[in-house]
PDB file of C-alpha atoms in Angstrom:
ATOM      1  CA  MET A   1      12.750 131.640 139.500  1.00 41.00           C
ATOM      2  CA  THR A   2      15.744 129.909 138.671  1.00 54.00           C
ATOM      3  CA  ASP A   3      18.026 130.551 136.218  1.00 63.00           C
ATOM      4  CA  ARG A   4      17.004 127.890 133.971  1.00 65.00           C
ATOM      5  CA  GLN A   5      14.069 128.775 134.004  1.00 66.00           C
ATOM      6  CA  GLN A   6      14.541 132.063 133.731  1.00 77.00           C
ATOM      7  CA  TYR A   7      17.075 131.073 129.947  1.00 85.00           C
ATOM      8  CA  THR A   8      15.829 131.257 127.074  1.00 88.00           C
ATOM      9  CA  PRO A   9      18.129 131.047 123.536  1.00 91.00           C
ATOM     10  CA  GLY A  10      18.611 133.384 121.187  1.00 87.00           C
ATOM     11  CA  PRO A  11      17.579 132.861 117.634  1.00 92.00           C
ATOM     12  CA  ALA A  12      19.458 129.871 115.360  1.00 94.00           C
ATOM     13  CA  GLY A  13      22.875 131.411 114.094  1.00 94.00           C
ATOM     14  CA  GLY A  14      25.811 130.434 113.716  1.00 94.00           C
ATOM     15  CA  ALA A  15      25.963 127.186 112.102  1.00 97.00           C
ATOM     16  CA  GLN A  16      26.046 125.804 109.003  1.00 96.00           C
ATOM     17  CA  VAL A  17      25.614 121.966 106.594  1.00 97.00           C
ATOM     18  CA  LEU A  18      28.688 121.417 104.703  1.00 96.00           C
ATOM     19  CA  LYS A  19      27.032 118.411 102.070  1.00 92.00           C
ATOM     20  CA  ASP A  20      28.893 115.441 100.377  1.00 90.00           C
ATOM     21  CA  GLY A  21      26.119 112.679  99.581  1.00 87.00           C
ATOM     22  CA  GLU A  22      24.681 111.641 101.946  1.00 84.00           C
ATOM     23  CA  LYS A  23      27.174 112.145 104.697  1.00 88.00           C
ATOM     24  CA  TRP A  24      25.949 115.511 106.046  1.00 93.00           C
ATOM     25  CA  THR A  25      28.442 117.997 108.742  1.00 96.00           C
ATOM     26  CA  LEU A  26      27.543 120.100 110.978  1.00 97.00           C
ATOM     27  CA  VAL A  27      29.315 122.420 111.774  1.00 98.00           C
ATOM     28  CA  LEU A  28      28.963 125.091 115.013  1.00 98.00           C
ATOM     29  CA  VAL A  29      30.508 128.631 115.656  1.00 98.00           C
ATOM     30  CA  ARG A  30      30.165 130.439 118.889  1.00 97.00           C
ATOM     31  CA  GLU A  31      32.244 133.032 120.202  1.00 96.00           C
ATOM     32  CA  MET A  32      32.919 132.635 124.219  1.00 96.00           C
ATOM     33  CA  ARG A  33      33.699 135.092 126.092  1.00 95.00           C
ATOM     34  CA  HIS A  34      36.460 133.160 128.027  1.00 97.00           C
ATOM     35  CA  SER A  35      40.111 131.733 127.047  1.00 98.00           C
ATOM     36  CA  PRO A  36      41.241 128.317 125.101  1.00 98.00           C
ATOM     37  CA  GLU A  37      42.206 127.255 128.353  1.00 98.00           C
ATOM     38  CA  LYS A  38      39.475 127.416 130.212  1.00 98.00           C
ATOM     39  CA  VAL A  39      37.169 126.341 126.982  1.00 98.00           C
ATOM     40  CA  TRP A  40      39.598 123.086 126.660  1.00 98.00           C
ATOM     41  CA  ARG A  41      39.195 121.874 129.961  1.00 98.00           C
ATOM     42  CA  ALA A  42      35.195 121.844 130.205  1.00 98.00           C
ATOM     43  CA  LEU A  43      35.447 119.980 126.760  1.00 98.00           C
ATOM     44  CA  THR A  44      38.063 117.036 128.413  1.00 98.00           C
ATOM     45  CA  ASP A  45      37.544 117.134 131.726  1.00 98.00           C
ATOM     46  CA  PRO A  46      34.769 114.656 133.145  1.00 98.00           C
ATOM     47  CA  ALA A  47      33.486 116.023 135.443  1.00 98.00           C
ATOM     48  CA  GLN A  48      32.598 119.877 133.433  1.00 97.00           C
ATOM     49  CA  LEU A  49      31.511 118.088 130.433  1.00 98.00           C
ATOM     50  CA  ARG A  50      28.487 116.801 132.889  1.00 97.00           C
ATOM     51  CA  GLU A  51      27.601 120.159 133.739  1.00 97.00           C
ATOM     52  CA  TRP A  52      26.883 120.243 129.898  1.00 97.00           C
ATOM     53  CA  ALA A  53      27.339 117.919 127.316  1.00 97.00           C
ATOM     54  CA  PRO A  54      25.177 115.771 125.578  1.00 95.00           C
ATOM     55  CA  PHE A  55      27.375 112.254 126.961  1.00 96.00           C
ATOM     56  CA  ASP A  56      29.107 111.722 130.344  1.00 97.00           C
ATOM     57  CA  SER A  57      33.259 110.461 129.548  1.00 98.00           C
ATOM     58  CA  ASP A  58      34.542 108.052 131.549  1.00 98.00           C
ATOM     59  CA  GLY A  59      38.146 109.660 131.535  1.00 98.00           C
ATOM     60  CA  SER A  60      39.734 112.635 130.226  1.00 98.00           C
ATOM     61  CA  LEU A  61      39.416 114.119 126.522  1.00 98.00           C
ATOM     62  CA  GLY A  62      42.644 115.879 126.333  1.00 98.00           C
ATOM     63  CA  THR A  63      45.162 113.444 125.395  1.00 97.00           C
ATOM     64  CA  VAL A  64      45.952 112.171 121.689  1.00 97.00           C
ATOM     65  CA  GLY A  65      45.312 107.970 122.226  1.00 97.00           C
ATOM     66  CA  THR A  66      43.000 107.662 125.273  1.00 96.00           C
ATOM     67  CA  THR A  67      40.096 105.893 125.149  1.00 97.00           C
ATOM     68  CA  VAL A  68      37.040 106.433 127.226  1.00 97.00           C
ATOM     69  CA  MET A  69      33.381 105.334 127.460  1.00 97.00           C
ATOM     70  CA  LEU A  70      30.909 108.176 126.898  1.00 97.00           C
ATOM     71  CA  THR A  71      27.201 107.384 127.907  1.00 95.00           C
ATOM     72  CA  THR A  72      24.913 109.203 126.093  1.00 93.00           C
ATOM     73  CA  VAL A  73      22.356 110.903 128.713  1.00 92.00           C
ATOM     74  CA  GLY A  74      18.817 111.474 128.747  1.00 83.00           C
ATOM     75  CA  ALA A  75      17.603 108.888 126.504  1.00 80.00           C
ATOM     76  CA  PRO A  76      15.745 106.624 127.188  1.00 80.00           C
ATOM     77  CA  THR A  77      18.128 103.722 126.102  1.00 84.00           C
ATOM     78  CA  PRO A  78      21.740 104.925 127.107  1.00 85.00           C
ATOM     79  CA  ARG A  79      24.199 104.295 124.325  1.00 91.00           C
ATOM     80  CA  VAL A  80      27.090 103.691 125.513  1.00 94.00           C
ATOM     81  CA  THR A  81      30.129 104.278 122.896  1.00 95.00           C
ATOM     82  CA  GLU A  82      33.636 103.485 123.130  1.00 96.00           C
ATOM     83  CA  THR A  83      36.223 106.802 121.907  1.00 96.00           C
ATOM     84  CA  ARG A  84      39.443 107.119 121.141  1.00 96.00           C
ATOM     85  CA  VAL A  85      41.244 110.619 120.814  1.00 98.00           C
ATOM     86  CA  THR A  86      42.551 110.780 117.664  1.00 98.00           C
ATOM     87  CA  ARG A  87      43.758 115.104 117.506  1.00 98.00           C
ATOM     88  CA  ALA A  88      44.990 116.721 121.228  1.00 98.00           C
ATOM     89  CA  ASP A  89      46.671 119.363 120.418  1.00 98.00           C
ATOM     90  CA  ALA A  90      45.405 121.562 123.827  1.00 98.00           C
ATOM     91  CA  PRO A  91      44.252 124.591 123.793  1.00 98.00           C
ATOM     92  CA  LYS A  92      43.395 124.741 120.103  1.00 98.00           C
ATOM     93  CA  ALA A  93      42.057 120.854 118.525  1.00 98.00           C
ATOM     94  CA  LEU A  94      40.062 118.150 119.195  1.00 98.00           C
ATOM     95  CA  GLU A  95      39.027 115.312 117.349  1.00 98.00           C
ATOM     96  CA  TYR A  96      37.500 111.948 118.501  1.00 97.00           C
ATOM     97  CA  ASN A  97      34.115 110.011 117.349  1.00 94.00           C
ATOM     98  CA  TRP A  98      31.299 109.256 119.177  1.00 92.00           C
ATOM     99  CA  GLY A  99      28.880 106.353 118.847  1.00 88.00           C
ATOM    100  CA  GLY A 100      30.186 106.620 115.054  1.00 88.00           C
ATOM    101  CA  PHE A 101      29.683 109.721 114.265  1.00 90.00           C
ATOM    102  CA  ASP A 102      33.067 112.061 113.968  1.00 94.00           C
ATOM    103  CA  MET A 103      33.378 115.346 116.069  1.00 97.00           C
ATOM    104  CA  ARG A 104      36.039 118.133 115.599  1.00 98.00           C
ATOM    105  CA  TRP A 105      36.729 120.940 118.003  1.00 98.00           C
ATOM    106  CA  GLU A 106      38.771 124.124 117.580  1.00 98.00           C
ATOM    107  CA  LEU A 107      39.544 126.851 119.276  1.00 98.00           C
ATOM    108  CA  GLU A 108      40.454 130.399 118.313  1.00 98.00           C
ATOM    109  CA  ALA A 109      41.125 132.775 120.602  1.00 97.00           C
ATOM    110  CA  LEU A 110      39.330 135.978 120.436  1.00 96.00           C
ATOM    111  CA  GLY A 111      40.806 139.171 122.594  1.00 94.00           C
ATOM    112  CA  SER A 112      40.283 137.360 126.032  1.00 94.00           C
ATOM    113  CA  GLY A 113      37.395 135.054 124.612  1.00 97.00           C
ATOM    114  CA  THR A 114      37.046 131.923 123.096  1.00 98.00           C
ATOM    115  CA  ARG A 115      35.935 130.748 118.711  1.00 98.00           C
ATOM    116  CA  LEU A 116      34.461 128.063 119.218  1.00 98.00           C
ATOM    117  CA  THR A 117      34.397 125.783 116.294  1.00 98.00           C
ATOM    118  CA  LEU A 118      32.145 122.027 116.321  1.00 98.00           C
ATOM    119  CA  TRP A 119      32.360 119.981 113.548  1.00 98.00           C
ATOM    120  CA  ILE A 120      30.050 117.087 113.371  1.00 97.00           C
ATOM    121  CA  ASN A 121      28.842 114.162 110.822  1.00 94.00           C
ATOM    122  CA  ILE A 122      24.788 114.154 111.734  1.00 90.00           C
ATOM    123  CA  ASP A 123      22.395 112.032 109.829  1.00 89.00           C
ATOM    124  CA  ARG A 124      21.367 114.363 108.055  1.00 88.00           C
ATOM    125  CA  ARG A 125      17.659 113.811 109.420  1.00 89.00           C
ATOM    126  CA  PHE A 126      18.302 115.091 112.348  1.00 91.00           C
ATOM    127  CA  ILE A 127      20.091 117.352 111.578  1.00 94.00           C
ATOM    128  CA  SER A 128      17.772 120.538 112.340  1.00 95.00           C
ATOM    129  CA  MET A 129      17.789 118.314 116.464  1.00 93.00           C
ATOM    130  CA  GLY A 130      21.126 118.060 116.512  1.00 94.00           C
ATOM    131  CA  ALA A 131      22.044 122.031 115.491  1.00 96.00           C
ATOM    132  CA  ALA A 132      18.875 122.845 118.514  1.00 96.00           C
ATOM    133  CA  GLY A 133      20.920 120.773 120.985  1.00 94.00           C
ATOM    134  CA  TRP A 134      24.480 121.536 120.440  1.00 96.00           C
ATOM    135  CA  HIS A 135      22.819 125.574 120.321  1.00 96.00           C
ATOM    136  CA  ILE A 136      21.852 124.533 123.824  1.00 95.00           C
ATOM    137  CA  CYS A 137      24.591 122.819 124.939  1.00 96.00           C
ATOM    138  CA  PHE A 138      26.222 126.074 124.388  1.00 96.00           C
ATOM    139  CA  ASP A 139      24.622 128.304 125.909  1.00 95.00           C
ATOM    140  CA  VAL A 140      24.729 126.207 129.476  1.00 95.00           C
ATOM    141  CA  LEU A 141      28.472 125.387 128.915  1.00 97.00           C
ATOM    142  CA  ASP A 142      29.032 129.898 128.442  1.00 95.00           C
ATOM    143  CA  ARG A 143      27.322 129.792 132.040  1.00 95.00           C
ATOM    144  CA  LEU A 144      28.863 127.926 133.119  1.00 96.00           C
ATOM    145  CA  LEU A 145      32.535 128.735 132.809  1.00 97.00           C
ATOM    146  CA  ALA A 146      30.657 132.414 133.455  1.00 96.00           C
ATOM    147  CA  GLY A 147      29.752 130.503 137.263  1.00 95.00           C
ATOM    148  CA  HIS A 148      26.756 130.808 136.606  1.00 93.00           C
ATOM    149  CA  PRO A 149      25.516 127.410 135.472  1.00 94.00           C
ATOM    150  CA  ILE A 150      21.882 126.360 134.683  1.00 92.00           C
ATOM    151  CA  GLY A 151      22.269 122.782 134.176  1.00 91.00           C
ATOM    152  CA  ARG A 152      22.167 120.519 131.561  1.00 93.00           C
ATOM    153  CA  THR A 153      19.137 120.245 129.104  1.00 88.00           C
ATOM    154  CA  VAL A 154      20.001 117.725 126.484  1.00 90.00           C
ATOM    155  CA  GLY A 155      17.845 114.889 124.997  1.00 85.00           C
ATOM    156  CA  PRO A 156      14.562 114.554 125.779  1.00 83.00           C
ATOM    157  CA  ASP A 157      14.276 117.096 128.499  1.00 82.00           C
ATOM    158  CA  ALA A 158      16.022 119.507 125.643  1.00 84.00           C
ATOM    159  CA  MET A 159      13.490 118.405 123.144  1.00 85.00           C
ATOM    160  CA  LYS A 160      10.666 119.364 125.614  1.00 81.00           C
ATOM    161  CA  PHE A 161      11.925 122.791 126.160  1.00 75.00           C
ATOM    162  CA  GLY A 162      10.093 125.654 124.414  1.00 73.00           C
ATOM    163  CA  GLY A 163      13.126 127.069 123.130  1.00 89.00           C
ATOM    164  CA  TRP A 164      14.622 123.704 121.676  1.00 92.00           C
ATOM    165  CA  GLN A 165      11.534 123.412 119.726  1.00 91.00           C
ATOM    166  CA  ARG A 166      11.783 127.037 117.865  1.00 94.00           C
ATOM    167  CA  LEU A 167      15.138 126.883 117.240  1.00 95.00           C
ATOM    168  CA  ASN A 168      14.306 123.119 115.915  1.00 95.00           C
ATOM    169  CA  ALA A 169      12.369 124.835 113.552  1.00 94.00           C
ATOM    170  CA  GLU A 170      14.431 127.835 112.526  1.00 96.00           C
ATOM    171  CA  TYR A 171      17.256 126.085 111.736  1.00 96.00           C
ATOM    172  CA  ALA A 172      15.267 123.263 109.758  1.00 95.00           C
ATOM    173  CA  LYS A 173      14.058 126.798 107.664  1.00 95.00           C
ATOM    174  CA  GLN A 174      17.408 128.101 108.106  1.00 95.00           C
ATOM    175  CA  PHE A 175      19.398 124.606 105.835  1.00 95.00           C
ATOM    176  CA  GLY A 176      16.378 124.663 103.788  1.00 91.00           C
ATOM    177  CA  ILE A 177      15.145 121.034 104.967  1.00 89.00           C
ATOM    178  CA  VAL A 178      12.061 119.546 106.299  1.00 79.00           C
ATOM    179  CA  LYS A 179      12.175 119.899 109.929  1.00 68.00           C
ATOM    180  CA  PRO A 180      11.780 115.898 111.185  1.00 63.00           C
ATOM    181  CA  LYS A 181       8.357 115.224 113.440  1.00 63.00           C
ATOM    182  CA  LEU A 182       9.282 113.585 116.408  1.00 59.00           C
ATOM    183  CA  SER A 183       8.401 113.480 120.311  1.00 51.00           C
ATOM    184  CA  PRO A 184      10.604 113.282 122.586  1.00 49.00           C
ATOM    185  CA  SER A 185      10.391 109.913 123.565  1.00 47.00           C
ATOM    186  CA  ALA A 186      11.512 108.545 120.562  1.00 46.00           C
ATOM    187  CA  VAL A 187      14.412 109.967 120.683  1.00 43.00           C
ATOM    188  CA  GLN A 188      17.374 107.414 121.760  1.00 38.00           C
TER     189      GLN A 188
END
């Protein structure tokens, strides 16, 4: 049995929703056992992003003003988005817009590890799905940085994964919303 087959995500947690009318922001906080510098490289380096993130990047996200193309992974129809890095304060803060959604990453040293916080605007109809997906991405990232990669699990592949279904339901309940009823083939 491979590490991926043995992987089961923990319970939903470390997430909240900030609501400003129709604009909803998902905030996810995860404590990583790796240094801010190591986590920063995983957030900005295209080779490392290919191992855990729901998108591929054709260049580094580590410099303000850089424009890269981000391409969704696993979607029935890949979406390519031109993205400009608006903040890159290594190894503390990174901001850019991905496909119309503002993303802000903050890294805070926590002992020998990092408290990683992600703010991302998500259509409120899909906010529990986003929380479940990013939860799994963070788990994959943590294992990658520990030297035990289990492989990227995103898009419809993640939705077919039993742990994702459970997380989606748990986050929907936690956020007080109705869980969206979508099949994995409906995700774009």
